[in-house]
Coordinates of C-alpha atoms in Angstrom, one line a residue:
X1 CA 0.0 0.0 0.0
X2 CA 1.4 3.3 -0.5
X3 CA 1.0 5.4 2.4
X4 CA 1.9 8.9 1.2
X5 CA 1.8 10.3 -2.5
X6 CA 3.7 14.0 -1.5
X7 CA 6.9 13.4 0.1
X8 CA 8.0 14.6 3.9
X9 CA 10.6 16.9 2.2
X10 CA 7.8 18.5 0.2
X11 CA 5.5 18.5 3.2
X12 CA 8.5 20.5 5.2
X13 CA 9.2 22.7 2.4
X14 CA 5.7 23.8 3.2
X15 CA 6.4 25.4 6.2
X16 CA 9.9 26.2 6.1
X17 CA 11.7 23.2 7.6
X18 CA 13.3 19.7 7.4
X19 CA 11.7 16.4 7.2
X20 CA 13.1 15.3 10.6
X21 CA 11.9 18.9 12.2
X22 CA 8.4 18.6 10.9
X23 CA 7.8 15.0 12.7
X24 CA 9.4 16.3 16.1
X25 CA 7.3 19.7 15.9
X26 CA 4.0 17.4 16.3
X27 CA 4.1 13.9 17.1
X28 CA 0.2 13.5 17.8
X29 CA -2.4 13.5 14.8
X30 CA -5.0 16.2 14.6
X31 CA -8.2 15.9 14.0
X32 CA -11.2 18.4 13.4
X33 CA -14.8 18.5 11.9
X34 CA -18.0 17.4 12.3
X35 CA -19.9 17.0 15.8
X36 CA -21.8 14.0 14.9
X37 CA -18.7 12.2 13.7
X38 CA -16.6 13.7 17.0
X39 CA -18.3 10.1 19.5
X40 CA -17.5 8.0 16.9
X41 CA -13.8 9.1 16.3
X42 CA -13.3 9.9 20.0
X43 CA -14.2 5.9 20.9
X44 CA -11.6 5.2 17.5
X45 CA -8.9 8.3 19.5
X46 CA -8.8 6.3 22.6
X47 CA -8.8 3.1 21.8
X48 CA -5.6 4.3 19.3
X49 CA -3.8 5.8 21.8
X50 CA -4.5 2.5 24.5
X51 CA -3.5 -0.5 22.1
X52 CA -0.3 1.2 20.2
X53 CA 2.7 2.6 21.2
X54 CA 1.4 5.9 19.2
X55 CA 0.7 9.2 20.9
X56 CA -3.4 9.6 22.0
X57 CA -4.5 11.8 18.8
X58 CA -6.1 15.4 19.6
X59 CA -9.6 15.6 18.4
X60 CA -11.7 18.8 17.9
X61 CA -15.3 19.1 17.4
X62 CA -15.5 22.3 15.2
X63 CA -18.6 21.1 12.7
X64 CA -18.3 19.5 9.8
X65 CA -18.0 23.2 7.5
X66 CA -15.6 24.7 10.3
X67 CA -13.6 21.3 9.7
X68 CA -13.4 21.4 6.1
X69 CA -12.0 25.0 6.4
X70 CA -8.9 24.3 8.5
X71 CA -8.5 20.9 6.2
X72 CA -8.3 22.8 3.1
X73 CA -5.9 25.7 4.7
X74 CA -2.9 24.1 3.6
X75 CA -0.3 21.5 4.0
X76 CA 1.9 21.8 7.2
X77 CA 2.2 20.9 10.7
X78 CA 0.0 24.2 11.5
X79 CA -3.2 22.3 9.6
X80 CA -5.3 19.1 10.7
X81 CA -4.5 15.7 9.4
X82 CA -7.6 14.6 8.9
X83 CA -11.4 16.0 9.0
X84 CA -14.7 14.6 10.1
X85 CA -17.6 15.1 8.3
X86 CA -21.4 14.4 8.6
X87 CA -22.2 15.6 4.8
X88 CA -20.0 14.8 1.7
X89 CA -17.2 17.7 0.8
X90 CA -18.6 20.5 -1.4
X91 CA -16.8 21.3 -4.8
X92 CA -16.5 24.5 -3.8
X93 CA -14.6 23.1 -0.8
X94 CA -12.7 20.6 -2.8
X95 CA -11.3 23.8 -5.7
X96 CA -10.4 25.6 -1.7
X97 CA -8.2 22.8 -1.2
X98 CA -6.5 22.6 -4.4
X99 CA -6.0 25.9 -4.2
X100 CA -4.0 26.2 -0.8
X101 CA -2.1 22.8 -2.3
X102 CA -3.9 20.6 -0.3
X103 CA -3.7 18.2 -3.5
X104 CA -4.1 14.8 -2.4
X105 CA -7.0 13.8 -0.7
X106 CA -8.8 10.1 0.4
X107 CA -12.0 9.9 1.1
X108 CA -13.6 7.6 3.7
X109 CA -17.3 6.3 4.2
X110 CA -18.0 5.0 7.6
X111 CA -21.2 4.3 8.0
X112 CA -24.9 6.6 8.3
X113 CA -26.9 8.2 11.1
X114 CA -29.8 9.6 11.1
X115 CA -31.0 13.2 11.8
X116 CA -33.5 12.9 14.7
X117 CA -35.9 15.4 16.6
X118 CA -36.0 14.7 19.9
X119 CA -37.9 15.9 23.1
X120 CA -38.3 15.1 26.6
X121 CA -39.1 11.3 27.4
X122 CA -41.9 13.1 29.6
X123 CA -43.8 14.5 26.9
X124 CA -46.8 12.7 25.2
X125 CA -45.3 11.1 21.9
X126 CA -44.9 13.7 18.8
X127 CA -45.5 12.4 15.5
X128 CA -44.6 15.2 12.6
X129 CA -44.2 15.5 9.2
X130 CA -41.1 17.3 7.1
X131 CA -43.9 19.7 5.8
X132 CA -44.9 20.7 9.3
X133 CA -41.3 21.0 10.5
X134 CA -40.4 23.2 7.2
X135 CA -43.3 25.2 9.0
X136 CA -41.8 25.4 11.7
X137 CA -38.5 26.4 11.2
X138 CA -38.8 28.9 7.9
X139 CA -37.7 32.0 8.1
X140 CA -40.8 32.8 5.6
X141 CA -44.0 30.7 4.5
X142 CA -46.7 31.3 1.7
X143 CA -49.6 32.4 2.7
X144 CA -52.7 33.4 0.5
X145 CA -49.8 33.3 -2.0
X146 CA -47.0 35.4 -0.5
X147 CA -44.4 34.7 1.2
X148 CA -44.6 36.5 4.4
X149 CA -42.7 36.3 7.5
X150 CA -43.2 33.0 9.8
X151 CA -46.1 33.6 12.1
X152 CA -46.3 31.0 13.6
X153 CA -45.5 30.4 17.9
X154 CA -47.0 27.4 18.3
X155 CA -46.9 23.6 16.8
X156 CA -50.7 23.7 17.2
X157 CA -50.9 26.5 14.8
X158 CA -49.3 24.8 12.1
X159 CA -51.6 21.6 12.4
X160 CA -54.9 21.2 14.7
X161 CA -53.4 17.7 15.5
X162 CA -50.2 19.2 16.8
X163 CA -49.8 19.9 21.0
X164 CA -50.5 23.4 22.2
X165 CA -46.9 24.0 22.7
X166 CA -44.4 26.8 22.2
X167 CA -42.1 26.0 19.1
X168 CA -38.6 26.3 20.5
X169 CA -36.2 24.0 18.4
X170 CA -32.8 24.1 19.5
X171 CA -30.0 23.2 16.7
X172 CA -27.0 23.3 14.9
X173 CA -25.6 26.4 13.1
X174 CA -24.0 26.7 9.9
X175 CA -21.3 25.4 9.9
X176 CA -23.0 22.0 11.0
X177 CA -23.1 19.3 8.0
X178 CA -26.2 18.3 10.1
X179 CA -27.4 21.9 9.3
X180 CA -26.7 21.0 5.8
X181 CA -28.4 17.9 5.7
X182 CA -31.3 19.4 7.8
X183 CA -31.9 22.0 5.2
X184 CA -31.4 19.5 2.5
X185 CA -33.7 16.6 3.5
X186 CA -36.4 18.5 5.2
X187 CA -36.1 22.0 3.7
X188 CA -35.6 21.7 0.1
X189 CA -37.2 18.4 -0.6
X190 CA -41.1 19.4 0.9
X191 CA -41.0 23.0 -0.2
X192 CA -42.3 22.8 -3.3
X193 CA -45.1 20.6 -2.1
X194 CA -45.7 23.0 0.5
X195 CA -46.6 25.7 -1.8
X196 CA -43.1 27.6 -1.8
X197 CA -42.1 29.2 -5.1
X198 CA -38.7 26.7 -5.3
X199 CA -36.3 25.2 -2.9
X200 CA -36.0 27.2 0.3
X201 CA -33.5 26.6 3.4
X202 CA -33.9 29.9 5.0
X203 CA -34.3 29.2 8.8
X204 CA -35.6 31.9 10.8
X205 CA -33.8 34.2 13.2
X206 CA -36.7 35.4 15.8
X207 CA -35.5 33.0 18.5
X208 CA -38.0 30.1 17.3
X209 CA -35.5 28.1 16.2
X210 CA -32.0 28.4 18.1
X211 CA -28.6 28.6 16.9
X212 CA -27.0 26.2 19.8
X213 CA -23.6 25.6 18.5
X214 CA -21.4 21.9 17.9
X215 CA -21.9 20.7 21.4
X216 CA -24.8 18.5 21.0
X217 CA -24.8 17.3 24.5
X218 CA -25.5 20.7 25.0
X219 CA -28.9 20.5 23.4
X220 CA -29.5 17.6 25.2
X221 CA -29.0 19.2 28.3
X222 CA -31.4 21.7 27.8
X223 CA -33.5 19.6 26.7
X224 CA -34.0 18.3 29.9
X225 CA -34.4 21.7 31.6
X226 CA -37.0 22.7 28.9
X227 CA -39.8 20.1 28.2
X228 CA -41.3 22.2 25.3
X229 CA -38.0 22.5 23.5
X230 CA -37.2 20.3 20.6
X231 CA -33.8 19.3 19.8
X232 CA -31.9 18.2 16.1
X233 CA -29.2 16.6 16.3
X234 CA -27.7 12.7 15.4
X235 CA -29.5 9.6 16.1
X236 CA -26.7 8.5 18.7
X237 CA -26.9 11.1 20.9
X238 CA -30.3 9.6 20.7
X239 CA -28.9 6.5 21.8
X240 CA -26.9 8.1 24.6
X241 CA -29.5 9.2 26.3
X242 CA -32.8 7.3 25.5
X243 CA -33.5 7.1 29.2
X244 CA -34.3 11.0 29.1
X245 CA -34.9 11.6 25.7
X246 CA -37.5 10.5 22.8
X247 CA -37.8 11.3 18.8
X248 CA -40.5 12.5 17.1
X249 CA -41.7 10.3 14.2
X250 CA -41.2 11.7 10.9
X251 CA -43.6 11.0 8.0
X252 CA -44.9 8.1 9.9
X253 CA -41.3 6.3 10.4
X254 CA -39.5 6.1 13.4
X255 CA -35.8 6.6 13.7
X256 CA -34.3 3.2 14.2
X257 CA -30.7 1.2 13.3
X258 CA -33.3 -0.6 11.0
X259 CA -35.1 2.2 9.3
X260 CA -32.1 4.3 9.3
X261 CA -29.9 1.5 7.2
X262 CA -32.6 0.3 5.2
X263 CA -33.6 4.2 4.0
X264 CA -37.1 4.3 4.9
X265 CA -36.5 6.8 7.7
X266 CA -36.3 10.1 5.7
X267 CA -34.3 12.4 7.1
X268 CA -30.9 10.2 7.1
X269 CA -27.4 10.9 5.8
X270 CA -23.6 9.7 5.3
X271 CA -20.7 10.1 7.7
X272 CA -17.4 10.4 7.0
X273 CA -13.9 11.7 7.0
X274 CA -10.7 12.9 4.8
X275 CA -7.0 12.2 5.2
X276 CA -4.8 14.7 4.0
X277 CA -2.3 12.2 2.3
X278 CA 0.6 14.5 2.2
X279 CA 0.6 14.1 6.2
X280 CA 1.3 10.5 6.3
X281 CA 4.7 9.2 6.6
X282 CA 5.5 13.2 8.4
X283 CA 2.7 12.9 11.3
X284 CA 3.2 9.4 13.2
X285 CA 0.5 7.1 13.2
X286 CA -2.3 8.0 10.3
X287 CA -1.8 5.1 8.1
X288 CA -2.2 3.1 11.5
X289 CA -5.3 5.0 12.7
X290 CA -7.4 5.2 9.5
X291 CA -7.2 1.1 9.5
X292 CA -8.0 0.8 12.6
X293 CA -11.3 3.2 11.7
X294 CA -11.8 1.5 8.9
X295 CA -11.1 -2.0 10.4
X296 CA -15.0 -4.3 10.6
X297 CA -13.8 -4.1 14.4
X298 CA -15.2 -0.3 14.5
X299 CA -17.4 -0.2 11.3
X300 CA -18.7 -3.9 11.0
X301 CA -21.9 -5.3 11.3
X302 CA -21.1 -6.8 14.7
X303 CA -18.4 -3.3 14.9
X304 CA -17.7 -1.8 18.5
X305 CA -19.2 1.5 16.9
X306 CA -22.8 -0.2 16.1
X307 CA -23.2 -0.1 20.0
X308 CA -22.4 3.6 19.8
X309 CA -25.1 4.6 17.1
X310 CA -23.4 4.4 14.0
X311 CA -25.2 2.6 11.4
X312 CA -23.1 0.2 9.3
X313 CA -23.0 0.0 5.4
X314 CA -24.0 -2.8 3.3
X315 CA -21.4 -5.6 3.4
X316 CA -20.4 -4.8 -0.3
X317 CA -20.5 -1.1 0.1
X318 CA -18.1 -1.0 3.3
X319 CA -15.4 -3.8 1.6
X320 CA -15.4 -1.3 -1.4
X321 CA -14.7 1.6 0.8
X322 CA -12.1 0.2 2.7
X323 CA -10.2 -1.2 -0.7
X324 CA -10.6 2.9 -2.0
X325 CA -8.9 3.7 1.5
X326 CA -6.3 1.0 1.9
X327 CA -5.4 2.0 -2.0
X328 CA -5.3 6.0 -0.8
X329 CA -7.6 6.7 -4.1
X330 CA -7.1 10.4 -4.9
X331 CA -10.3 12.1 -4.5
X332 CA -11.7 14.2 -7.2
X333 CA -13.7 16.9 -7.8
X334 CA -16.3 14.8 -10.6
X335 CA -16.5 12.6 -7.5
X336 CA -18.1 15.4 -5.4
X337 CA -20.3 16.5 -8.8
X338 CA -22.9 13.1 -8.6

C-alpha cells in the first residue's frame, strides 16, 4: 500500500523546515470536523492511543463546514491531518483545497446516522411530518400566495393535531453538516409541495429556532431543563440518552438502526472523514489509525461503533470503501459533482 503520494521533504518545504523537524514539531495526529462524527472518532482516538505505542490523537469538534476549512488551509504541521464530516465535501470546498495545495486527498465512508428530533421522554409522543417542520423552522412561509414572515408560535398552529406548545427547536448552526443535511432533507425536498415558489432553506432568526452551537450534549441538556424545546441533532446522541430523551416520528417512520440502514426513515445521511495524504509518513501514526477506523472491528456489522449509534453499510459497500482507503484513491472533484 502506499501510504503517502507527497513526500516529507515536500510536506516540510511547506512550512519552512526539514523532514526530521516537521515529525518532532507534532508527534500527535489532529483531528477536526464534524460534531456528529466527534463520539464516533473519539471511541476510534482512545482506543488508538490504549492499544499502540502511538501518541493519544487530539480531536476537535468544530462542525463538519468549520472542519473542512482548516482541512483545506494548507499542507503543514500548522493544519489538521484529517477532517470529520457528517455531509460529503462540497466542490467548492474541494477547488479551496486545491487551491492552498492541499492536493491529495482520500476519502472515507463510515457508515450513516440519522437526523432525529428529539424531546423530553416526559412529553406525550410527537409524530410530525417534514412539511410541518419546514413550517416550523422557515424563516418565511406562503400564505394566501405570498411569502410573508413565519407567524407561527406554536406547533398547534401549524396543524390542529399538533400539541398546544411553544415552538422552540434548539439546533446546529451553519457550519454544521447536520445543518446541511437538515436543510437539504427536510427543507428543500417538501417546499415545493408545501406551496413555496422553489427550494428554500432559510431558517428563521426570531428566536424560534435556536442557533446552539457543535456541542450537542448541550442540546441535550437543555432539553431536559426545557420540556417544550425540541432538539436536532444525530440519532446516537439519541442512543446516549434514551432514558431521558424521545424522537419524534417523521412522516410516519420512526428513527431506528433498521429504518435508518434500510432508508425508509427520511431524514438520514452519510458520515465520514478525509485524510490529508501529504501528512502521512510526516505525522506518526495516520496510516495506522485510518485502519483501525476502517477496520470491521469499529465499522462492521457486529463493529464496537454499532453499540455507539453508528449505522453500518451494506457488506459490499463498506469492503469497497475500505479497498478505495487502503489503496489511498485520490479524491476528485467529478467525485463530489454526482
Amino acid at each position: 500500500m502506499q501510504t503517502w503520494k507527497t513526500t516529507a521533504l515536500a510536506v516540510a518545504a511547506a512550512v519552512g523546515m526539514t523532514s526530521v523537524a516537521v515529525a518532532q514539531e507534532r508527534e500527535q495526529i489532529r483531528i477536526v470536523g464534524s460534531s456528529t462524527v466527534y463520539p464516533f472518532a473519539s471511541y476510534v482516538v482512545e482506543e488508538f492511543g490504549a492499544t499502540t505505542n502511538f501518541t493519544t490523537p487530539v480531536i476537535e469538534s468544530t462542525g463538519s463546514g468549520g472542519g473542512m476549512r482548516l482541512f483545506c488551509d494548507g499542507v503543514g504541521v500548522g493544519t489538521p491531518d484529517i477532517t470529520n464530516a457528517s455531509r460529503r465535501m462540497k466542490p467548492s470546498e474541494f477547488d479551496r483545497c486545491m487551491e492552498n495545495g492541499v492536493t491529495e486527498i482520500t476519502e472515507a465512508l463510515i457508515g450513516s446516522d440519522g437526523i432525529v428530533l428529539a424531546q423530553s421522554a416526559d412529553n406525550e409522543p410527537l409524530a410530525l411530518t417534514r412539511e410541518q417542520i419546514l413550517m416550523a423552522v422557515a424563516a418565511q412561509v406562503p400564505q394566501d400566495g405570498e411569502m410573508v414572515d413565519n407567524p407561527y408560535t406554536n406547533w398547534n398552529q401549524i396543524d390542529a393535531s399538533l400539541p398546544d406548545r411553544e415552538i422552540e427547536i434548539l439546533g446546529p448552526p451553519t457550519t454544521s453538516g447536520t445543518r446541511d443535511a437538515f436543510e437539504e432533507l427536510v427543507m428543500e425536498e417538501t417546499a415545493e409541495g408545501a406551496g413555496f415558489p422553489e427550494e428554500y432553506t432559510d431558517i428563521r432568526t426570531d428566536g424560534v429556532y435556536v442557533d446552539s452551537g457543535e456541542n450537542d450534549n448541550l442540546i441535550v441538556q437543555r432539553i431536559r431543563e426545557n420540556k417544550d424545546a425540541i432538539g436536532v441533532f444525530g440519532y446516537s446522541f439519541l442512543v446516549e440518552n434514551s432514558d431521558t430523551l424521545d424522537a419524534a416520528t417523521v412522516d410516519g417512520v420512526e428513527p431506528t438502526t433498521e429504518t435508518i440502514s434500510e432508508e425508509e426513515y427520511p431524514v438520514a445521511r452519510s458520515l465520514w472523514f478525509y485524510i490529508k495524504d501529504a501528512h502521512e509518513g510526516v505525522i506518526p501514526g495516520i496510516e495506522e489509525y485510518v485502519s483501525l477506523f476502517m477496520d470491521p472491528i469499529m465499522i462492521g456489522p457486529d463493529g464496537l461503533l454499532i453499540e455507539e449509534g453508528l449505522i453500518p453499510l451494506p457488506a459490499a459497500q463498506s469492503a469497497e470503501w475500505r479497498e478505495r482507503v487502503e489503496d489511498r484513491v485520490d479524491l476528485t472533484r467529478s467525485d463530489l459533482e454526482g
